[in-house]
Short mmCIF file of C-alpha atoms (C1' of nucleotides) in Angstrom, two decimals:
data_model
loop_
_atom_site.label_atom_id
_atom_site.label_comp_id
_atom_site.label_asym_id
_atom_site.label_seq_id
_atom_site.Cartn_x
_atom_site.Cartn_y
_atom_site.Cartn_z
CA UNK B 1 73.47 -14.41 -54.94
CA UNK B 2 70.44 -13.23 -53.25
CA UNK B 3 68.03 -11.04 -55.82
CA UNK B 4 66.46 -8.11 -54.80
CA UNK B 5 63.65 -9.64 -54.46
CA UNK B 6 64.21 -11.35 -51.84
CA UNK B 7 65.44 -9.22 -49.44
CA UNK B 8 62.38 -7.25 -50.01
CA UNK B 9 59.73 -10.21 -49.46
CA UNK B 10 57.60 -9.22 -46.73
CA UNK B 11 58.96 -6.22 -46.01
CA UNK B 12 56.07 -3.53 -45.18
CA UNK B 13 57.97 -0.29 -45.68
CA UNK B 14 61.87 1.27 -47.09
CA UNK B 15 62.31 4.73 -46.74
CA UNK B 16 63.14 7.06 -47.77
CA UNK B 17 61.69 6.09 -50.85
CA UNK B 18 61.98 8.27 -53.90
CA UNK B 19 64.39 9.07 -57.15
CA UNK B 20 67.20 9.65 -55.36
CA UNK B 21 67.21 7.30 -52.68
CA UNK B 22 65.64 4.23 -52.65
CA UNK B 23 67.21 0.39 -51.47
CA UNK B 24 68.19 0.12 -55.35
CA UNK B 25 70.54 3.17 -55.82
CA UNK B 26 71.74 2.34 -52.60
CA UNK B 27 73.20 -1.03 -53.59
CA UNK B 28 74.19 -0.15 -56.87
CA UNK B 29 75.80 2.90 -56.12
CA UNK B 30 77.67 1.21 -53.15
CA UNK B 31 81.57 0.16 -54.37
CA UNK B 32 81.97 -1.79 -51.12
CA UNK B 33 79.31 -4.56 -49.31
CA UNK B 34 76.56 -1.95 -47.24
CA UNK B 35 76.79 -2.41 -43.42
CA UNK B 36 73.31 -3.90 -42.00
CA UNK B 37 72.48 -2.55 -38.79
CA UNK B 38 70.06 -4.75 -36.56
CA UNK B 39 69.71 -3.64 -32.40
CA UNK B 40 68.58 -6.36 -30.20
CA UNK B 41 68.30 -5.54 -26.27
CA UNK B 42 68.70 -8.27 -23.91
CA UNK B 43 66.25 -7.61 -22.02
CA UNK B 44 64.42 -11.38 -21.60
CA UNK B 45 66.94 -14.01 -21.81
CA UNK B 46 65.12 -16.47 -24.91
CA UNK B 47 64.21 -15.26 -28.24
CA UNK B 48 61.38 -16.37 -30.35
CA UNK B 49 59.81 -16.41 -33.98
CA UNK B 50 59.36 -13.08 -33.48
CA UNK B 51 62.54 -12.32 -33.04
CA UNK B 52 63.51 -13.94 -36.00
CA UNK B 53 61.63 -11.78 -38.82
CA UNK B 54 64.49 -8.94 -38.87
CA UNK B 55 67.19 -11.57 -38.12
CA UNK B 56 66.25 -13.49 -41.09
CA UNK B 57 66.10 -10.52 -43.21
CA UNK B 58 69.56 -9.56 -41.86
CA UNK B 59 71.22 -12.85 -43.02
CA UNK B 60 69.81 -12.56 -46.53
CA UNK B 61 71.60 -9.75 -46.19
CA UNK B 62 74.66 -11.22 -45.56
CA UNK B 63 74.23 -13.63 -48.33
CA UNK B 64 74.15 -11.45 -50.67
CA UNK B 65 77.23 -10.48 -49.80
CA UNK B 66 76.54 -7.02 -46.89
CA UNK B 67 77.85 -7.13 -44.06
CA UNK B 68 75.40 -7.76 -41.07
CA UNK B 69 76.33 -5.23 -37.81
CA UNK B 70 74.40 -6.83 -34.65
CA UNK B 71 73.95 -4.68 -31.75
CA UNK B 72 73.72 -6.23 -28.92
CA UNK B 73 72.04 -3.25 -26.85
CA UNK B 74 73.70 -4.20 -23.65
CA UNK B 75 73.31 -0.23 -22.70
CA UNK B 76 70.25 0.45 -23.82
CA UNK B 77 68.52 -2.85 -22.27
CA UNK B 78 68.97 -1.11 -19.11
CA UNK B 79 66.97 2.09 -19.98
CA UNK B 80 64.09 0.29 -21.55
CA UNK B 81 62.56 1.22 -25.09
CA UNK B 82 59.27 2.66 -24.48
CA UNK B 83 58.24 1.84 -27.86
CA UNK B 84 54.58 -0.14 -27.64
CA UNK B 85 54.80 0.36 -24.41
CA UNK B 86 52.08 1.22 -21.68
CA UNK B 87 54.39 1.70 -19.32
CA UNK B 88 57.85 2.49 -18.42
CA UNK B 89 59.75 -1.19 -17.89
CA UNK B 90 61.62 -2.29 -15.33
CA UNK B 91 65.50 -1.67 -15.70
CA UNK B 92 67.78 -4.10 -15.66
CA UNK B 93 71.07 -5.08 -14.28
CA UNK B 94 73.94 -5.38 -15.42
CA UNK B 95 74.82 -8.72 -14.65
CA UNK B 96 70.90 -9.56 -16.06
CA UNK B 97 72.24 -7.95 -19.58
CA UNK B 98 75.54 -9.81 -19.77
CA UNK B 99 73.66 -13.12 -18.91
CA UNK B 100 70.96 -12.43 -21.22
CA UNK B 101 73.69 -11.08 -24.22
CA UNK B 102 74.97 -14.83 -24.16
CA UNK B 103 72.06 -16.66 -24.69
CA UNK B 104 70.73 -14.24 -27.51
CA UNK B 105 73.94 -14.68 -29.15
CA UNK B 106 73.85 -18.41 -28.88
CA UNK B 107 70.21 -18.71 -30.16
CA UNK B 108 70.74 -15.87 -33.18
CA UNK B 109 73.53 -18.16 -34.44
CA UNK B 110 70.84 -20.75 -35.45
CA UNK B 111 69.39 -17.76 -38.24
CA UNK B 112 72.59 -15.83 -38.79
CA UNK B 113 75.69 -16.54 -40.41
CA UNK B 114 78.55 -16.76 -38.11
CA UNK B 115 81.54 -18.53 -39.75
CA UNK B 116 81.70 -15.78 -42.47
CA UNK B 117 83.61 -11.76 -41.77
CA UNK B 118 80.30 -10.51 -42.81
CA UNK B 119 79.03 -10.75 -39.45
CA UNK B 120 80.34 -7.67 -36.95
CA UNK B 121 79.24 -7.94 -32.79
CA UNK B 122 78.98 -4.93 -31.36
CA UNK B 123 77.83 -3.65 -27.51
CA UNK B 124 76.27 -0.49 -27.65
CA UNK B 125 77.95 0.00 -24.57
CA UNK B 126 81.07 0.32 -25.44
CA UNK B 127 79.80 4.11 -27.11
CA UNK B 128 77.01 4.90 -25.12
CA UNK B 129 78.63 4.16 -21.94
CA UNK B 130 81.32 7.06 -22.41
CA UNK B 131 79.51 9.97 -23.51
CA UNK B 132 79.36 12.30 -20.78
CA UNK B 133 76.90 15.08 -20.06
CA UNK B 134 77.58 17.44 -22.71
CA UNK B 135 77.51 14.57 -25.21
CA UNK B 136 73.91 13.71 -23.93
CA UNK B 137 73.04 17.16 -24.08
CA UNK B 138 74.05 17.78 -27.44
CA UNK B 139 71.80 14.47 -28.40
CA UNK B 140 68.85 16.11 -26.58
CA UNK B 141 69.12 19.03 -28.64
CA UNK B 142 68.69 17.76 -31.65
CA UNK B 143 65.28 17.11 -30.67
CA UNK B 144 62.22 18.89 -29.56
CA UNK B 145 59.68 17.64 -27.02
CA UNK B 146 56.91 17.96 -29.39
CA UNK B 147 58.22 15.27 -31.41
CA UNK B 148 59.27 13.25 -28.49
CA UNK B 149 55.22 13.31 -27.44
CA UNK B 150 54.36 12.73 -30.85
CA UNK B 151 55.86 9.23 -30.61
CA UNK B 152 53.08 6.66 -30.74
CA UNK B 153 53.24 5.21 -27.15
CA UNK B 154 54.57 8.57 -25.64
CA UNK B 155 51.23 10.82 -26.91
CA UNK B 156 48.87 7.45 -25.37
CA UNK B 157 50.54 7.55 -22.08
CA UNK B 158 50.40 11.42 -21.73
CA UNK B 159 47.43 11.62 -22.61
CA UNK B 160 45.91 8.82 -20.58
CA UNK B 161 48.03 10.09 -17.93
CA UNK B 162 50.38 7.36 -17.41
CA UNK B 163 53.74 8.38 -16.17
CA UNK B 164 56.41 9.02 -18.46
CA UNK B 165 60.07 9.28 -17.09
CA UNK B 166 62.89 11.55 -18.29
CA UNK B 167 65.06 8.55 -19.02
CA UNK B 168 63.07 7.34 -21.56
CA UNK B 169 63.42 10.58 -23.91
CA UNK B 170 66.62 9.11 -24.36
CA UNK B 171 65.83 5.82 -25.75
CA UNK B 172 65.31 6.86 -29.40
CA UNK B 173 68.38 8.96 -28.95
CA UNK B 174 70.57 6.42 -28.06
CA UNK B 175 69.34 3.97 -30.25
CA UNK B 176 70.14 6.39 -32.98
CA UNK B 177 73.36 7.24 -31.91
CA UNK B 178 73.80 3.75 -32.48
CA UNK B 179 74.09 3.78 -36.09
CA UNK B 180 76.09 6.80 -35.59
CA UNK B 181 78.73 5.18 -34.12
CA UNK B 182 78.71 1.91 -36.71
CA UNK B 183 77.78 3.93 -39.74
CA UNK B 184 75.43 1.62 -40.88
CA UNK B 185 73.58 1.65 -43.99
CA UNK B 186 70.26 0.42 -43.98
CA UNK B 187 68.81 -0.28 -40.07
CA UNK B 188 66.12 -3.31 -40.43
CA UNK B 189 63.60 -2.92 -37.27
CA UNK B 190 59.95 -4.08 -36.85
CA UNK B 191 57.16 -1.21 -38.06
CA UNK B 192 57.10 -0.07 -34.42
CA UNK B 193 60.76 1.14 -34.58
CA UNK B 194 60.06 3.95 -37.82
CA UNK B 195 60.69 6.80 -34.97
CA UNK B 196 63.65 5.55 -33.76
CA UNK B 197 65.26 4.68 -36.84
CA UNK B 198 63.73 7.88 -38.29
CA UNK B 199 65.84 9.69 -35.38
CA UNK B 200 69.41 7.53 -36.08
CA UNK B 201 68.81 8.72 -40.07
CA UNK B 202 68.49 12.41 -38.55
CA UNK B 203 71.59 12.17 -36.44
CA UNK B 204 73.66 11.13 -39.01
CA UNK B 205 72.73 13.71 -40.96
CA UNK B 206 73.65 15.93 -38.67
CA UNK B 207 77.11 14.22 -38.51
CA UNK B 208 77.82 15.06 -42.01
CA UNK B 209 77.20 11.73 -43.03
CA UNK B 210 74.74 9.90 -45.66
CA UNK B 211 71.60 8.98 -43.45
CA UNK B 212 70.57 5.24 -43.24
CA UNK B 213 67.81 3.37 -45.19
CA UNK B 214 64.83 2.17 -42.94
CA UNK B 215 63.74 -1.50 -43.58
CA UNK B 216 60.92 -1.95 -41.47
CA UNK B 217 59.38 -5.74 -40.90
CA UNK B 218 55.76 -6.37 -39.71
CA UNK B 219 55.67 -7.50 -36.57
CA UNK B 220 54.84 -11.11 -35.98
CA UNK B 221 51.43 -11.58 -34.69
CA UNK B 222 51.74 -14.07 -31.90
CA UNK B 223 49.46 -17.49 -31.16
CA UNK B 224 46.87 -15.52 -29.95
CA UNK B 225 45.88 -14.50 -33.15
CA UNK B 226 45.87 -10.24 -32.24
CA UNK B 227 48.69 -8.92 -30.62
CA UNK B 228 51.95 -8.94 -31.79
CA UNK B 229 54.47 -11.97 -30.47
CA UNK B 230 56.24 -11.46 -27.09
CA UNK B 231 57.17 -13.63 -24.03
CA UNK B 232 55.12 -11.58 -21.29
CA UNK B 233 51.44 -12.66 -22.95
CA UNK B 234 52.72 -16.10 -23.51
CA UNK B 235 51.50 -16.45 -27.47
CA UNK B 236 55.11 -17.18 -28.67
CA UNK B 237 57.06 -19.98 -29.92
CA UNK B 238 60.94 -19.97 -28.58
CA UNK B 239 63.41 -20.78 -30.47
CA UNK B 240 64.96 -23.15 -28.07
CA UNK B 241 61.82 -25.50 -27.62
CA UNK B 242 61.78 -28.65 -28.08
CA UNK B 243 60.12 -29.94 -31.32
CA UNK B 244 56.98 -31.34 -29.72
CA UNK B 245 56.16 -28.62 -28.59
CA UNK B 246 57.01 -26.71 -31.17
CA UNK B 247 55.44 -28.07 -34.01
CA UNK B 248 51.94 -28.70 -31.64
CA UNK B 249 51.94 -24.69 -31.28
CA UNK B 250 52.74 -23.79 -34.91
CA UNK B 251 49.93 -26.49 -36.18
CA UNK B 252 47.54 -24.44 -34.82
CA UNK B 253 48.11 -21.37 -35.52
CA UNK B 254 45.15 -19.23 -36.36
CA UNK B 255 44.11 -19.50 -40.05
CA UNK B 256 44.36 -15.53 -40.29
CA UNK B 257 48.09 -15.57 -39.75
CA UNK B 258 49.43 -18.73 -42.25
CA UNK B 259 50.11 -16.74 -44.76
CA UNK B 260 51.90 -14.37 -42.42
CA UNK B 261 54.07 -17.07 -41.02
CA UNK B 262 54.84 -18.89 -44.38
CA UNK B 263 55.87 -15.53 -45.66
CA UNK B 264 58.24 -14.37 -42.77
CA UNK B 265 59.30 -17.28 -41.12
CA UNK B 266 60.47 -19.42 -44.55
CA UNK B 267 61.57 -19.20 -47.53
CA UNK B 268 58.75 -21.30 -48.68
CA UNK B 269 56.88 -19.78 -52.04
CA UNK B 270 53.85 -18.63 -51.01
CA UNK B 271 51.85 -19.66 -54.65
CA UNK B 272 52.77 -23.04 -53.59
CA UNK B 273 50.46 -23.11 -50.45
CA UNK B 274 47.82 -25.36 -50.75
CA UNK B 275 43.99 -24.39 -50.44
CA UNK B 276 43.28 -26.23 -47.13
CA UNK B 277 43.92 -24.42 -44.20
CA UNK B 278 44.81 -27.42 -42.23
CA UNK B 279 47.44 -28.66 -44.67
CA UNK B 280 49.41 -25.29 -44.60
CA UNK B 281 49.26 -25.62 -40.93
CA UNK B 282 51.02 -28.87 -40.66
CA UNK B 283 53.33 -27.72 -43.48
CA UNK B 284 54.29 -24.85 -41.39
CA UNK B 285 55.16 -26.52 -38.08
CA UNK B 286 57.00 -29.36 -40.55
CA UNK B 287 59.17 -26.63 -42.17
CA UNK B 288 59.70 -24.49 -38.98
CA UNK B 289 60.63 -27.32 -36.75
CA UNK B 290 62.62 -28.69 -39.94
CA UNK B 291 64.36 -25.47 -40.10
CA UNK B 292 65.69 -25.05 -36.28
CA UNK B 293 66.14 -28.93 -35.30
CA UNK B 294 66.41 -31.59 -38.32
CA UNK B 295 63.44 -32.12 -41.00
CA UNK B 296 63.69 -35.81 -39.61
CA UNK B 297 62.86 -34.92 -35.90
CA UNK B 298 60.11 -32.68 -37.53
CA UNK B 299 58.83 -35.39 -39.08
CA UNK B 300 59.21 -37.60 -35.36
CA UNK B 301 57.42 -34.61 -34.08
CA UNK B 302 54.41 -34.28 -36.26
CA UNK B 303 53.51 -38.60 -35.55
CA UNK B 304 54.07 -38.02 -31.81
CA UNK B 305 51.90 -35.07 -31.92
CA UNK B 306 48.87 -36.92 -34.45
CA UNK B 307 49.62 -40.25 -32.03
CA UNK B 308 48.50 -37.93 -28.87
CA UNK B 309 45.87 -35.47 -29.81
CA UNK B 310 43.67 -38.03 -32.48
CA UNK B 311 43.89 -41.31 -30.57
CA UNK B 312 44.83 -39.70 -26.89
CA UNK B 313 47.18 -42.29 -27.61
CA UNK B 314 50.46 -41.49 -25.53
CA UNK B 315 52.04 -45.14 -25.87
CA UNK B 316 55.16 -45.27 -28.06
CA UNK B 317 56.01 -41.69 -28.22
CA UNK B 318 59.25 -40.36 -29.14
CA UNK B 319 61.09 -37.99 -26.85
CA UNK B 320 59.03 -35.62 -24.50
CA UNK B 321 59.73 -34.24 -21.64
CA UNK B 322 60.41 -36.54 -18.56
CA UNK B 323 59.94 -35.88 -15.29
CA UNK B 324 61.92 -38.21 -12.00
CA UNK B 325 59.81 -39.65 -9.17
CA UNK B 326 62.12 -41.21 -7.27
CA UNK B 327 62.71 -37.91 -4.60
CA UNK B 328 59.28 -38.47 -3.89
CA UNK B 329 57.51 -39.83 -0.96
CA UNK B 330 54.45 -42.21 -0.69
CA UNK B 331 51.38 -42.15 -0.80
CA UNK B 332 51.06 -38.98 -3.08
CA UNK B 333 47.88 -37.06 -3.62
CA UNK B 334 47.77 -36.78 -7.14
CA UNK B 335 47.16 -33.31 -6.57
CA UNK B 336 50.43 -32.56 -5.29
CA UNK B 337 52.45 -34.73 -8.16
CA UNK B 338 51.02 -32.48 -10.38
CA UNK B 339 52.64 -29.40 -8.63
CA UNK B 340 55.68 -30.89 -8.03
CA UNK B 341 56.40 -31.95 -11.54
CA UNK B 342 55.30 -28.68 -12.79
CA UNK B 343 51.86 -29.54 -15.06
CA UNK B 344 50.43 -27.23 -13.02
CA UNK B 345 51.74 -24.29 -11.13
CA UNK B 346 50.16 -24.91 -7.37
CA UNK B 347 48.12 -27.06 -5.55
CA UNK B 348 44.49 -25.19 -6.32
CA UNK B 349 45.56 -25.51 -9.78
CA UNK B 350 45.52 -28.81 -10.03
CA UNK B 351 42.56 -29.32 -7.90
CA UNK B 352 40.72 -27.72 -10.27
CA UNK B 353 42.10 -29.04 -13.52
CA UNK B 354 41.08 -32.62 -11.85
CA UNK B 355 37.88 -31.24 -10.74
CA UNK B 356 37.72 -30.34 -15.03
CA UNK B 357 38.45 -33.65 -16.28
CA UNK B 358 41.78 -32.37 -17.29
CA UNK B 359 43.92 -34.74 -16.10
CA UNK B 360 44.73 -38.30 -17.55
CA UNK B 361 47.43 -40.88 -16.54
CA UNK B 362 48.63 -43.31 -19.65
CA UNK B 363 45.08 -41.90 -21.15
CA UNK B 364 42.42 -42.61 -18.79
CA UNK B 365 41.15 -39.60 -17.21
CA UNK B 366 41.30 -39.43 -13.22
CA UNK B 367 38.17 -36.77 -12.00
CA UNK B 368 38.72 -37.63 -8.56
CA UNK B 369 40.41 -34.77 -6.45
CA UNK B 370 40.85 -37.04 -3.70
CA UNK B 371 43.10 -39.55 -5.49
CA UNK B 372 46.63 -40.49 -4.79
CA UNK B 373 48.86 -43.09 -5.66
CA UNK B 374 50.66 -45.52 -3.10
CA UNK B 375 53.78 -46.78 -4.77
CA UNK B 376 56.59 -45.74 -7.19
CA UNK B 377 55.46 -48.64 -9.56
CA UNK B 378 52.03 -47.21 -10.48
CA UNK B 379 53.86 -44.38 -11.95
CA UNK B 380 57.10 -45.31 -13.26
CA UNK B 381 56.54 -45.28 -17.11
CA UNK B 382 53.50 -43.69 -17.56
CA UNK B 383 52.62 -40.89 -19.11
CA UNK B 384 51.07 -37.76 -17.46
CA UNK B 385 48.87 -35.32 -18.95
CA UNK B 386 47.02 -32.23 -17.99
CA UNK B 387 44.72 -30.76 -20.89
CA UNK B 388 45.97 -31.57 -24.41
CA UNK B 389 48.68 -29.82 -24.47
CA UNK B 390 51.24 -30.73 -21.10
CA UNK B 391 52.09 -33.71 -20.92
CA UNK B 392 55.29 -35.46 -18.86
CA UNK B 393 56.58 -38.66 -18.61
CA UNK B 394 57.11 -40.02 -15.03
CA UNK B 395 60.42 -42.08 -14.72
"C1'" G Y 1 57.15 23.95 -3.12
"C1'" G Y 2 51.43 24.64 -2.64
"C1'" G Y 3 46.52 22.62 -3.75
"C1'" U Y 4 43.63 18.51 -5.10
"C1'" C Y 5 42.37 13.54 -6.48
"C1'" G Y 6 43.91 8.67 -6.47
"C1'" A Y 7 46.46 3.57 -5.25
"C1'" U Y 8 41.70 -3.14 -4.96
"C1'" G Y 9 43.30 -9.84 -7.19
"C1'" C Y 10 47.03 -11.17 -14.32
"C1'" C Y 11 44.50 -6.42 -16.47
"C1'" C Y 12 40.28 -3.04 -16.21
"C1'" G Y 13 37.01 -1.99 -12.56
"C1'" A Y 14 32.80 -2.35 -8.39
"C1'" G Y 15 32.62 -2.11 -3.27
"C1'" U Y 16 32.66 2.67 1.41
"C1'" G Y 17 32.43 -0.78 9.00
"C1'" G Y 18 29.88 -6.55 9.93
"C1'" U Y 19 27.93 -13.72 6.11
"C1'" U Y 20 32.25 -14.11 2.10
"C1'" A Y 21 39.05 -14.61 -1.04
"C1'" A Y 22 35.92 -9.62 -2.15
"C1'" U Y 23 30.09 -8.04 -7.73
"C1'" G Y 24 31.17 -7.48 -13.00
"C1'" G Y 25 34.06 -7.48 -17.59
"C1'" G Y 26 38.58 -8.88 -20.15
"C1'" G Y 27 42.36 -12.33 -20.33
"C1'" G Y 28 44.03 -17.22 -19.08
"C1'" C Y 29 43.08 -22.46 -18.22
"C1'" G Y 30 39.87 -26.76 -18.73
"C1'" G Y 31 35.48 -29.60 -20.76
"C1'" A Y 32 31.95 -30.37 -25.02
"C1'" C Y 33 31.77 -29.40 -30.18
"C1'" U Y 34 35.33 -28.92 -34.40
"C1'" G Y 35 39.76 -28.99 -38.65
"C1'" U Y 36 44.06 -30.18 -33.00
"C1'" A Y 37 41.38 -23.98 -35.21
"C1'" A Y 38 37.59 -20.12 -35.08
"C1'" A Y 39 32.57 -19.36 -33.35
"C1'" U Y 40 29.28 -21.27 -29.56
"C1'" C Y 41 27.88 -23.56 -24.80
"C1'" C Y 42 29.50 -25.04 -19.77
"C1'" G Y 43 33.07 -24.97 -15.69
"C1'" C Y 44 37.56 -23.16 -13.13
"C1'" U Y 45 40.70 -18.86 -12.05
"C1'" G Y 46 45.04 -16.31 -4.04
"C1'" G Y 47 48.19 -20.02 -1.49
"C1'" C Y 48 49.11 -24.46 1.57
"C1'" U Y 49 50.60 -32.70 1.02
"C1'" A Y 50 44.44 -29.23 2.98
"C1'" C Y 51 37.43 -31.68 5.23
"C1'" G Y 52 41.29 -27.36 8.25
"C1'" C Y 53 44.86 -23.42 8.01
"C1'" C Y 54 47.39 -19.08 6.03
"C1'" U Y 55 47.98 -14.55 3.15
"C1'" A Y 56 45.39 -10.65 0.63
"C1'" C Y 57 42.41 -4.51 -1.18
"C1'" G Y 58 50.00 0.80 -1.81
"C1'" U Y 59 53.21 1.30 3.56
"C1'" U Y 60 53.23 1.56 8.87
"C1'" G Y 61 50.48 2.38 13.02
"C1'" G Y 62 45.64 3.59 15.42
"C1'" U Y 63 40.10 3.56 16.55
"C1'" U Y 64 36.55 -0.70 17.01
"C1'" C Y 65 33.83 -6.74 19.38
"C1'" A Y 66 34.63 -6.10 13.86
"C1'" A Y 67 37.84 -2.46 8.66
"C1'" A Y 68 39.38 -2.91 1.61
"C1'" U Y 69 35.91 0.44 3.87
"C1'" C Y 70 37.04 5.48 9.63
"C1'" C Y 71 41.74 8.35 11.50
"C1'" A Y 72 47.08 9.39 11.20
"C1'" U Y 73 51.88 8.65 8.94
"C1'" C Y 74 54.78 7.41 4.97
"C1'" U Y 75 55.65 5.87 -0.29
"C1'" C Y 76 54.26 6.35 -5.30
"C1'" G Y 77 51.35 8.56 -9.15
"C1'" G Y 78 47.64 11.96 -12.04
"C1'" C Y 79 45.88 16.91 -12.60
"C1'" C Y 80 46.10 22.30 -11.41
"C1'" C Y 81 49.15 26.44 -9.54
"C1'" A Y 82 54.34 28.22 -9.05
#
RNA sequence: GGGUCGAUGCCCGAGUGGUUAAUGGGGGCGGACUGUAAAUCCGCUGGCUACGCCUACGUUGGUUCAAAUCCAUCUCGGCCCA
């Protein structure tokens, strides 16, 4: 059984908070498992680490025995939570949503436990999607635009005269009605999402029913070091990556955010951490990798990634990613294998990454722009590199 | 609906008829250094099988030898009034 304890390991905030209610009385007093509410929207198709924080919390839920209600916000994805936002997003369609609901359900089954009944799937959809204009307008009512505007996000963009759409009023409301229409017990979110779980606590109030407990999670700082994790600024680790690449991100993460990591991202006891910062490093990207591939292909991972960056040694790796010559014609300016294979993302890009000294073939750096190669068997084999960190072999 | 201001490259932001992919900052990428990090220093940062060509300053059209810069139209937005 789970202790209390840990399901409240790095958790920054439960509220309400106070004699009567608190996440204590609230299990104790509860003769039947609590129901565990967690909204994801599907609104990029890949999770990451990030991601994982509240869906990690949400399966030690369900191991110690509550039942874990995933909302997959199939509805709401297409209004867009302003939350953090600077701006409104773009909506989505619906055939987006349903493509993107699959592949978050595929990749949240490598944190959460599926085989048991204490998992429930739900599409906010299948609610939202039916209430009709008096419905909505009853949801407006409930709250005022003062405290709309007073929304972090909402007050910034009025005031710095960004627009703000209509539409995205609703978000909190919907997202509250959520938990409404599951009756959930505690909602987990990240610290950004107080409001709106604030607002799903008020509606079902309103309802006549106990409100829900707020869990909220920090949110993961991404590789970057500052701003929190997300796909769009490119400082995150997916959860589908392959281990090289996983473990050579996570190695390096900034010392400022170790701690962070070890804390949210493992179960690993955080007295135990040594007093180097460049141990803890490689013991994070050892565990992490260990924890969504195998601890052996971790291990693989870790020598393919030492072999490369200390020796610029690229003989004898293990698996990385490959890349096939044969559709291509010669001679090739090695400018233009570089597009093709993807290292780099157009011709002037890899221009100037040779013009850097970026680029290496089996190790040996090639600074001349000019150079091209004449047959398929200077290539086949070898390894390709741009920088430290891309690298392909050419088959 | 009326008035007014505005729309520039990933972001912010100069530029107000004439070498030019377009000052500067941020970010990103790369190199050196290092702990593979941070800090620091240096370089790159529209696209194209490319010593040339193409596309770019919200849209469309116009004036001009010449426009991101002038005029008109449209679209979108901020603010004020109703």
């Amino acid at each position: 059984m789970v202790s209390l304890n840990l399901l409240q390991r790095g958790v920054v905030e439960i509220f309400p908070n106070n004699e009567q209610e608190n996440l204590t009385n609230r299990i104790n007093q509860s003769d039947r498992p609590l129901r565990i509410k967690l909204g994801i929207d599907p609104t990029r198709p890949d999770l990451h680490l990030g991601h994982t924080v509240a869906l990690r919390k949400l399966r030690q839920f369900q191991d110690a025995g509550h039942i874990a209600v995933l909302i997959i916000g199939d509805f709401t994805a297409q209004i867009g939570d302003p939350t953090g936002k600077s701006e409104a997003r773009p909506r989505l369609t619906p055939d987006e949503v349903a493509h993107n609901a699959q592949t978050y359900l595929e990749q949240a089954k490598k944190v959460l436990d599926f085989t048991s009944d204490r998992l429930e799937l739900k599409y906010n959809s299948a609610w939202l999607g039916s209430l009709n204009l008096q419905d909505i307008t009853t949801l407006l009512s409930s709250m005022t635009v003062g405290q709309m505007l007073a929304k972090e996000g909402f007050s910034e963009r009025y005031g710095k005269g960004t627009p703000i759409y209509l539409h995205e009023f609703l978000y909190p409301l919907m997202q509250g009605y959520d938990s409404v229409a599951i009756a959930s017990d505690i909602e987990l979110g990240g610290t950004d999402q107080k409001f709106n779980i604030l607002v799903g606590r008020d509606l079902q109030i309103k309802e006549q029913k106990q409100g829900q407990l707020g869990m909220l999670l920090p949110l993961l700082v991404g590789l970057d070091g500052t701003q929190k994790m997300s796909k769009s600024l490119d400082n995150y680790v997916g959860l589908t990556e392959d281990p090289l690449s996983m473990y050579s991100k996570l190695e390096k993460v900034p010392d400022n955010l170790i701690n962070s990591y070890f804390e949210l991202l493992t179960d690993v006891d955080i007295s135990s951490l040594s007093s180097n910062p460049r141990e803890n490093q490689k013991r994070l990207a050892l565990t992490i990798v260990g924890q969504y591939h195998s601890s052996k292909i971790a291990l693989q991972a870790q020598q393919d990634a030492e072999k490369i960056v200390l020796s610029g040694n690229t003989k004898d790796l293990g698996k990385i990613p490959e890349f096939a010559i044969a559709s291509i014609t010669f001679p090739v300016p090695l400018f233009y294998l570089l597009k093709v294979s993807g290292l780099c993302k157009s011709n002037s890009e890899s221009l100037s990454q040779i013009n850097n000294g970026a680029v290496r073939l089996e190790g040996e750096k090639i600074p001349n722009p000019e150079f091209s190669f004449n047959s398929v068997e200077e290539l086949t084999g070898k390894i390709l590199q741009v920088g430290k960190k891309k690298f392909l072999r050419l088959i």
